GROMACS .gro file of C-alpha atoms in nm:
model
  332
    1MET     CA    1   0.617   0.975   2.446
    2ARG     CA    2   0.301   1.049   2.528
    3SER     CA    3   0.070   0.835   2.681
    4LEU     CA    4  -0.272   0.709   2.488
    5ARG     CA    5  -0.466   0.838   2.815
    6LYS     CA    6  -0.313   1.210   2.708
    7LEU     CA    7  -0.400   1.154   2.343
    8THR     CA    8  -0.790   1.084   2.393
    9ALA     CA    9  -0.934   1.443   2.405
   10ALA     CA   10  -0.736   1.498   2.071
   11CYS     CA   11  -0.787   1.256   1.907
   12GLY     CA   12  -1.167   1.163   1.925
   13LEU     CA   13  -1.261   1.421   1.659
   14THR     CA   14  -1.017   1.356   1.450
   15ALA     CA   15  -1.111   1.001   1.497
   16ALA     CA   16  -1.528   1.128   1.374
   17LEU     CA   17  -1.372   1.335   1.078
   18VAL     CA   18  -1.206   1.029   0.953
   19LEU     CA   19  -1.452   0.772   1.026
   20THR     CA   20  -1.749   1.008   0.844
   21ALA     CA   21  -1.520   0.971   0.522
   22CYS     CA   22  -1.430   0.600   0.546
   23SER     CA   23  -1.465   0.281   0.755
   24ALA     CA   24  -1.157   0.036   0.784
   25VAL     CA   25  -1.427  -0.180   0.646
   26THR     CA   26  -1.619  -0.155   0.336
   27GLY     CA   27  -1.793  -0.314  -0.001
   28SER     CA   28  -1.563  -0.302  -0.298
   29GLY     CA   29  -1.544  -0.436  -0.614
   30SER     CA   30  -1.313  -0.675  -0.528
   31GLY     CA   31  -1.461  -0.739  -0.159
   32ASN     CA   32  -1.444  -0.610   0.221
   33LYS     CA   33  -1.115  -0.296   0.197
   34LEU     CA   34  -0.969  -0.394   0.560
   35VAL     CA   35  -0.663  -0.047   0.667
   36LEU     CA   36  -0.371  -0.228   0.800
   37ALA     CA   37  -0.140  -0.039   0.984
   38VAL     CA   38   0.129  -0.075   1.193
   39GLU     CA   39   0.423   0.231   1.261
   40THR     CA   40   0.719   0.083   1.209
   41THR     CA   41   0.896  -0.036   0.838
   42GLN     CA   42   0.997  -0.350   0.700
   43GLY     CA   43   1.250  -0.542   0.864
   44ASP     CA   44   1.092  -0.442   1.194
   45PRO     CA   45   0.913  -0.738   1.396
   46LEU     CA   46   0.625  -0.525   1.427
   47ALA     CA   47   0.626  -0.398   1.041
   48ASP     CA   48   0.738  -0.796   0.923
   49MET     CA   49   0.412  -0.943   1.142
   50LEU     CA   50   0.208  -0.711   0.971
   51LEU     CA   51   0.328  -0.827   0.585
   52ALA     CA   52   0.306  -1.168   0.621
   53PHE     CA   53  -0.007  -1.149   0.728
   54ALA     CA   54  -0.112  -0.952   0.445
   55ASP     CA   55   0.060  -1.217   0.251
   56GLU     CA   56  -0.148  -1.526   0.414
   57ALA     CA   57  -0.431  -1.333   0.415
   58ARG     CA   58  -0.451  -1.248   0.029
   59ASN     CA   59  -0.353  -1.643  -0.033
   60ARG     CA   60  -0.622  -1.759   0.132
   61LEU     CA   61  -0.885  -1.540   0.043
   62GLY     CA   62  -0.782  -1.414  -0.297
   63ASP     CA   63  -0.955  -1.084  -0.392
   64THR     CA   64  -1.249  -1.157  -0.205
   65VAL     CA   65  -1.016  -0.911   0.044
   66ASP     CA   66  -0.855  -0.524  -0.049
   67LEU     CA   67  -0.575  -0.464   0.198
   68GLN     CA   68  -0.476  -0.161   0.200
   69ILE     CA   69  -0.135  -0.182   0.406
   70ARG     CA   70   0.007   0.145   0.613
   71THR     CA   71   0.316   0.122   0.727
   72GLY     CA   72   0.652   0.307   0.845
   73GLY     CA   73   0.412   0.608   1.073
   74ALA     CA   74   0.223   0.654   0.770
   75ILE     CA   75  -0.108   0.630   1.042
   76GLY     CA   76   0.105   0.798   1.285
   77ASP     CA   77   0.328   0.651   1.574
   78GLU     CA   78   0.238   0.329   1.761
   79GLU     CA   79  -0.050   0.484   1.965
   80ALA     CA   80  -0.190   0.707   1.703
   81VAL     CA   81  -0.231   0.323   1.476
   82LEU     CA   82  -0.435   0.223   1.826
   83GLN     CA   83  -0.637   0.542   1.864
   84SER     CA   84  -0.740   0.478   1.470
   85LEU     CA   85  -0.825   0.072   1.543
   86ARG     CA   86  -0.999   0.178   1.834
   87GLY     CA   87  -1.215   0.431   1.634
   88GLY     CA   88  -1.252   0.194   1.354
   89ALA     CA   89  -1.036   0.376   1.112
   90VAL     CA   90  -0.786   0.034   1.128
   91ALA     CA   91  -0.943  -0.296   1.096
   92VAL     CA   92  -0.627  -0.468   1.197
   93ALA     CA   93  -0.313  -0.370   1.353
   94ALA     CA   94   0.051  -0.514   1.513
   95VAL     CA   95   0.178  -0.319   1.814
   96SER     CA   96   0.334  -0.425   2.129
   97GLY     CA   97   0.372  -0.259   2.476
   98SER     CA   98   0.139   0.076   2.449
   99VAL     CA   99  -0.146  -0.190   2.382
  100ALA     CA  100  -0.105  -0.161   2.756
  101ASN     CA  101  -0.197   0.204   2.808
  102LEU     CA  102  -0.496   0.129   2.723
  103ASP     CA  103  -0.596  -0.220   2.911
  104PRO     CA  104  -0.365  -0.272   3.190
  105THR     CA  105  -0.410  -0.643   3.223
  106PHE     CA  106  -0.140  -0.646   2.928
  107ASP     CA  107   0.076  -0.529   3.189
  108ILE     CA  108   0.145  -0.880   3.243
  109MET     CA  109   0.393  -0.867   2.981
  110GLU     CA  110   0.584  -0.583   3.153
  111VAL     CA  111   0.658  -0.805   3.460
  112PRO     CA  112   1.055  -0.855   3.481
  113PHE     CA  113   1.153  -1.194   3.388
  114LEU     CA  114   0.864  -1.368   3.396
  115PHE     CA  115   0.946  -1.552   3.049
  116THR     CA  116   1.275  -1.707   3.019
  117ASP     CA  117   1.238  -1.904   2.671
  118ARG     CA  118   1.024  -1.832   2.391
  119GLU     CA  119   0.868  -2.200   2.432
  120LYS     CA  120   0.692  -2.108   2.765
  121ALA     CA  121   0.634  -1.753   2.665
  122SER     CA  122   0.425  -1.906   2.361
  123ALA     CA  123   0.209  -2.184   2.543
  124PHE     CA  124   0.117  -1.947   2.823
  125LEU     CA  125   0.036  -1.675   2.463
  126ASP     CA  126  -0.184  -1.930   2.288
  127GLY     CA  127  -0.353  -2.082   2.583
  128PRO     CA  128  -0.604  -1.960   2.850
  129PHE     CA  129  -0.433  -1.691   2.928
  130GLY     CA  130  -0.394  -1.546   2.637
  131ASP     CA  131  -0.772  -1.568   2.558
  132GLU     CA  132  -0.824  -1.315   2.853
  133MET     CA  133  -0.631  -1.041   2.741
  134SER     CA  134  -0.787  -1.101   2.462
  135ASP     CA  135  -1.182  -1.091   2.568
  136SER     CA  136  -1.045  -0.799   2.783
  137LEU     CA  137  -0.870  -0.573   2.530
  138VAL     CA  138  -1.225  -0.651   2.314
  139ASP     CA  139  -1.430  -0.532   2.699
  140SER     CA  140  -1.175  -0.215   2.744
  141ILE     CA  141  -1.178  -0.085   2.342
  142GLY     CA  142  -1.340  -0.298   2.160
  143ALA     CA  143  -1.072  -0.479   1.993
  144ARG     CA  144  -0.948  -0.872   1.979
  145VAL     CA  145  -0.618  -1.023   1.933
  146LEU     CA  146  -0.592  -1.233   1.608
  147ALA     CA  147  -0.245  -1.416   1.754
  148TYR     CA  148   0.007  -1.327   1.925
  149GLY     CA  149   0.373  -1.307   1.730
  150GLU     CA  150   0.767  -1.237   1.836
  151ASN     CA  151   0.900  -0.891   1.886
  152GLY     CA  152   1.198  -1.047   2.142
  153PHE     CA  153   1.375  -1.107   2.418
  154ARG     CA  154   1.481  -0.713   2.534
  155HIS     CA  155   1.881  -0.697   2.612
  156ILE     CA  156   2.061  -0.308   2.730
  157THR     CA  157   2.271  -0.188   2.457
  158ASN     CA  158   2.448   0.131   2.596
  159ASN     CA  159   2.792   0.400   2.511
  160ARG     CA  160   2.909   0.372   2.885
  161ARG     CA  161   3.009   0.043   2.977
  162PRO     CA  162   2.875  -0.381   3.000
  163ILE     CA  163   2.586  -0.420   3.245
  164ARG     CA  164   2.681  -0.735   3.437
  165THR     CA  165   2.465  -0.627   3.735
  166SER     CA  166   2.261  -0.329   3.849
  167SER     CA  167   2.507  -0.105   3.961
  168ASP     CA  168   2.625  -0.081   3.601
  169LEU     CA  169   2.330   0.085   3.518
  170ALA     CA  170   2.381   0.343   3.757
  171GLY     CA  171   2.302   0.678   3.604
  172LEU     CA  172   2.295   0.569   3.240
  173ARG     CA  173   2.005   0.783   3.020
  174VAL     CA  174   1.887   0.484   2.914
  175ARG     CA  175   1.589   0.512   2.590
  176VAL     CA  176   1.245   0.273   2.690
  177PRO     CA  177   0.905   0.285   2.565
  178GLY     CA  178   0.577   0.483   2.675
  179SER     CA  179   0.533   0.245   2.939
  180PRO     CA  180   0.525   0.340   3.308
  181ALA     CA  181   0.591  -0.024   3.407
  182ARG     CA  182   0.886   0.069   3.236
  183VAL     CA  183   0.995   0.360   3.393
  184ASP     CA  184   0.926   0.162   3.709
  185LEU     CA  185   1.144  -0.130   3.580
  186PHE     CA  186   1.486   0.072   3.524
  187GLU     CA  187   1.494   0.304   3.795
  188ALA     CA  188   1.471   0.011   4.041
  189LEU     CA  189   1.779  -0.057   3.888
  190GLY     CA  190   1.954   0.306   3.861
  191ALA     CA  191   1.957   0.429   3.594
  192THR     CA  192   1.738   0.748   3.454
  193PRO     CA  193   1.451   0.605   3.206
  194THR     CA  194   1.428   0.839   2.933
  195GLN     CA  195   1.078   0.826   2.696
  196VAL     CA  196   1.143   0.927   2.362
  197ASP     CA  197   0.932   0.775   2.042
  198LEU     CA  198   1.146   0.475   1.872
  199GLY     CA  199   1.184   0.640   1.550
  200GLU     CA  200   1.347   0.979   1.722
  201ALA     CA  201   1.593   0.686   1.917
  202TYR     CA  202   1.863   0.651   1.666
  203LEU     CA  203   1.954   1.006   1.625
  204ALA     CA  204   1.962   1.064   2.076
  205LEU     CA  205   2.248   0.729   2.065
  206ASP     CA  206   2.400   1.002   1.814
  207GLN     CA  207   2.396   1.320   1.989
  208GLY     CA  208   2.458   1.198   2.376
  209VAL     CA  209   2.142   1.251   2.443
  210LEU     CA  210   2.014   0.876   2.573
  211ASP     CA  211   2.387   0.678   2.642
  212GLY     CA  212   2.175   0.331   2.536
  213GLN     CA  213   1.852   0.184   2.462
  214GLU     CA  214   1.678  -0.184   2.554
  215ASN     CA  215   1.454  -0.335   2.276
  216PRO     CA  216   1.478  -0.707   2.114
  217LEU     CA  217   1.804  -0.769   1.864
  218LYS     CA  218   1.579  -0.785   1.562
  219VAL     CA  219   1.547  -0.401   1.640
  220VAL     CA  220   1.865  -0.312   1.742
  221ASP     CA  221   1.938  -0.453   1.368
  222ALA     CA  222   1.624  -0.338   1.192
  223PHE     CA  223   1.650   0.043   1.319
  224SER     CA  224   2.047   0.040   1.346
  225PHE     CA  225   2.129   0.113   1.637
  226PHE     CA  226   2.454  -0.105   1.674
  227GLU     CA  227   2.567   0.151   1.509
  228LYS     CA  228   2.613   0.392   1.777
  229GLN     CA  229   2.647   0.212   2.079
  230LYS     CA  230   2.977   0.016   2.199
  231TYR     CA  231   2.850  -0.282   2.462
  232LEU     CA  232   2.512  -0.556   2.432
  233SER     CA  233   2.431  -0.657   2.717
  234LEU     CA  234   2.190  -0.999   2.722
  235THR     CA  235   1.965  -0.888   2.971
  236SER     CA  236   1.610  -1.080   2.825
  237HIS     CA  237   1.477  -0.868   3.077
  238ILE     CA  238   1.130  -0.894   2.917
  239TYR     CA  239   0.933  -1.066   2.622
  240SER     CA  240   0.770  -0.852   2.431
  241PRO     CA  241   0.488  -1.034   2.214
  242VAL     CA  242   0.375  -0.870   1.891
  243TYR     CA  243   0.004  -0.822   1.939
  244LEU     CA  244  -0.192  -0.856   1.566
  245VAL     CA  245  -0.565  -0.705   1.655
  246VAL     CA  246  -0.873  -0.616   1.522
  247ASN     CA  247  -1.127  -0.408   1.566
  248ASP     CA  248  -1.414  -0.574   1.677
  249LYS     CA  249  -1.699  -0.424   1.529
  250THR     CA  250  -1.516  -0.503   1.179
  251TRP     CA  251  -1.470  -0.818   1.284
  252GLN     CA  252  -1.784  -0.865   1.349
  253ARG     CA  253  -1.916  -0.756   1.001
  254LEU     CA  254  -1.725  -0.997   0.842
  255SER     CA  255  -1.878  -1.344   0.690
  256PRO     CA  256  -1.760  -1.604   0.893
  257GLU     CA  257  -1.594  -1.746   0.627
  258THR     CA  258  -1.376  -1.438   0.584
  259ARG     CA  259  -1.276  -1.442   0.960
  260ASP     CA  260  -1.170  -1.815   0.958
  261GLY     CA  261  -0.986  -1.698   0.659
  262LEU     CA  262  -0.796  -1.405   0.807
  263SER     CA  263  -0.760  -1.607   1.146
  264ALA     CA  264  -0.584  -1.898   0.990
  265ALA     CA  265  -0.375  -1.633   0.793
  266ALA     CA  266  -0.284  -1.443   1.121
  267ALA     CA  267  -0.182  -1.743   1.312
  268ALA     CA  268   0.002  -1.818   1.044
  269ALA     CA  269   0.211  -1.462   1.049
  270ALA     CA  270   0.272  -1.595   1.416
  271GLU     CA  271   0.429  -1.900   1.320
  272THR     CA  272   0.655  -1.720   1.046
  273SER     CA  273   0.718  -1.402   1.309
  274ARG     CA  274   0.867  -1.639   1.637
  275ARG     CA  275   1.038  -1.822   1.364
  276ALA     CA  276   1.224  -1.511   1.272
  277GLY     CA  277   1.248  -1.428   1.604
  278ALA     CA  278   1.460  -1.736   1.713
  279ALA     CA  279   1.666  -1.725   1.400
  280ALA     CA  280   1.763  -1.333   1.481
  281ASP     CA  281   1.870  -1.437   1.795
  282GLU     CA  282   2.089  -1.715   1.657
  283SER     CA  283   2.284  -1.462   1.405
  284LEU     CA  284   2.249  -1.149   1.565
  285VAL     CA  285   2.498  -1.140   1.811
  286THR     CA  286   2.750  -1.273   1.556
  287ARG     CA  287   2.651  -0.977   1.369
  288PHE     CA  288   2.687  -0.696   1.595
  289GLU     CA  289   3.036  -0.844   1.699
  290GLN     CA  290   3.174  -0.809   1.356
  291ALA     CA  291   3.028  -0.398   1.366
  292GLY     CA  292   3.242  -0.400   1.665
  293MET     CA  293   3.036  -0.404   1.939
  294ALA     CA  294   3.130  -0.561   2.287
  295VAL     CA  295   2.869  -0.816   2.400
  296ASN     CA  296   2.798  -0.949   2.767
  297GLU     CA  297   2.619  -1.221   2.903
  298ALA     CA  298   2.389  -0.978   3.280
  299ASP     CA  299   2.413  -1.148   3.590
  300VAL     CA  300   1.969  -1.211   3.534
  301ALA     CA  301   1.928  -1.355   3.907
  302GLU     CA  302   2.096  -1.018   4.018
  303LEU     CA  303   1.875  -0.817   3.841
  304ARG     CA  304   1.570  -1.036   3.934
  305GLN     CA  305   1.613  -1.038   4.290
  306LYS     CA  306   1.649  -0.598   4.231
  307VAL     CA  307   1.320  -0.557   4.057
  308ARG     CA  308   1.091  -0.821   4.302
  309GLY     CA  309   0.884  -0.486   4.403
  310VAL     CA  310   0.831  -0.359   4.034
  311THR     CA  311   0.674  -0.683   4.005
  312ASP     CA  312   0.415  -0.654   4.267
  313THR     CA  313   0.344  -0.333   4.167
  314ILE     CA  314   0.272  -0.465   3.825
  315ALA     CA  315   0.035  -0.698   3.991
  316ASP     CA  316  -0.112  -0.451   4.194
  317GLY     CA  317  -0.198  -0.250   3.916
  318ILE     CA  318  -0.385  -0.511   3.690
  319PRO     CA  319  -0.735  -0.592   3.768
  320GLY     CA  320  -0.943  -0.854   3.943
  321ASP     CA  321  -0.679  -1.206   4.008
  322PHE     CA  322  -0.517  -1.221   3.656
  323ALA     CA  323  -0.161  -1.099   3.805
  324ASN     CA  324  -0.226  -1.367   4.068
  325ARG     CA  325  -0.297  -1.671   3.882
  326VAL     CA  326  -0.025  -1.616   3.602
  327LEU     CA  327   0.267  -1.581   3.899
  328ALA     CA  328   0.121  -1.829   4.102
  329GLU     CA  329   0.146  -2.071   3.799
  330TYR     CA  330   0.485  -1.882   3.584
  331GLY     CA  331   0.671  -1.802   3.936
  332ARG     CA  332   0.786  -1.493   4.131
   0.00000   0.00000   0.00000
């Protein structure tokens, strides 16, 4: 997956031309037209969060908003969605790890084994630290976080062997997203991390280009990766949020009443997203076992020890003292 930095120059002219033709928020007969976008389709946590937000917004605001929803790659991959959001052609987007390519503060969520349960993760994101992350995004790309949903705890699947310790990952070609921190993590564990677009991962697994991949269980289900993988190893190495983000200029142009309605809709969608993540963790392991996968618990303590250097590298790359304050509260 190409980095957002490499895309910036190529997308600049395109974004300008798009903005000449239309804006993320315009007046219309039914009120404000807002373009909402996500890379994935219904059934994936990102798309489900965006769709839940749209339903809640329509229920609360009625025809004062006209929501135009673009899913399934209509705008492009997650990096393209973020570029369109940054340029203003998209008003609201549901995104995940790629946002850290534009704002290194969000790399805090790449710290391996930072959270061991979703309650602590939710408290972190909904509290002052989450507010700081949103403020940082306003400064870096002109977008703010409306709410933090759940992509989920990430686990490893592969076709070669169960993953119990880092030695089991030696040499495995594992699909990772376009995040330098994730590449560093799997290199530290002895794997060969390979950046492949999410939509292309199924074919790569089928053809043997990849041995495995790492994702939340809902994503494993939504993209049917379990059909091409023999082993699921429960590692919980990263807690991955869904960031529901809004272009800040668009946000400031909306009326206070509209902003209040959208904020409430975002909070409700986040709760729906988190409940769905928890429910999926309860049911999908059984579903995958019934489909023929072998499921095992990993030695999380050994894996965590192996990647301590990655935590330090990530912390060093985050501006200011943000990472040190988070790690002081949540432990190294």
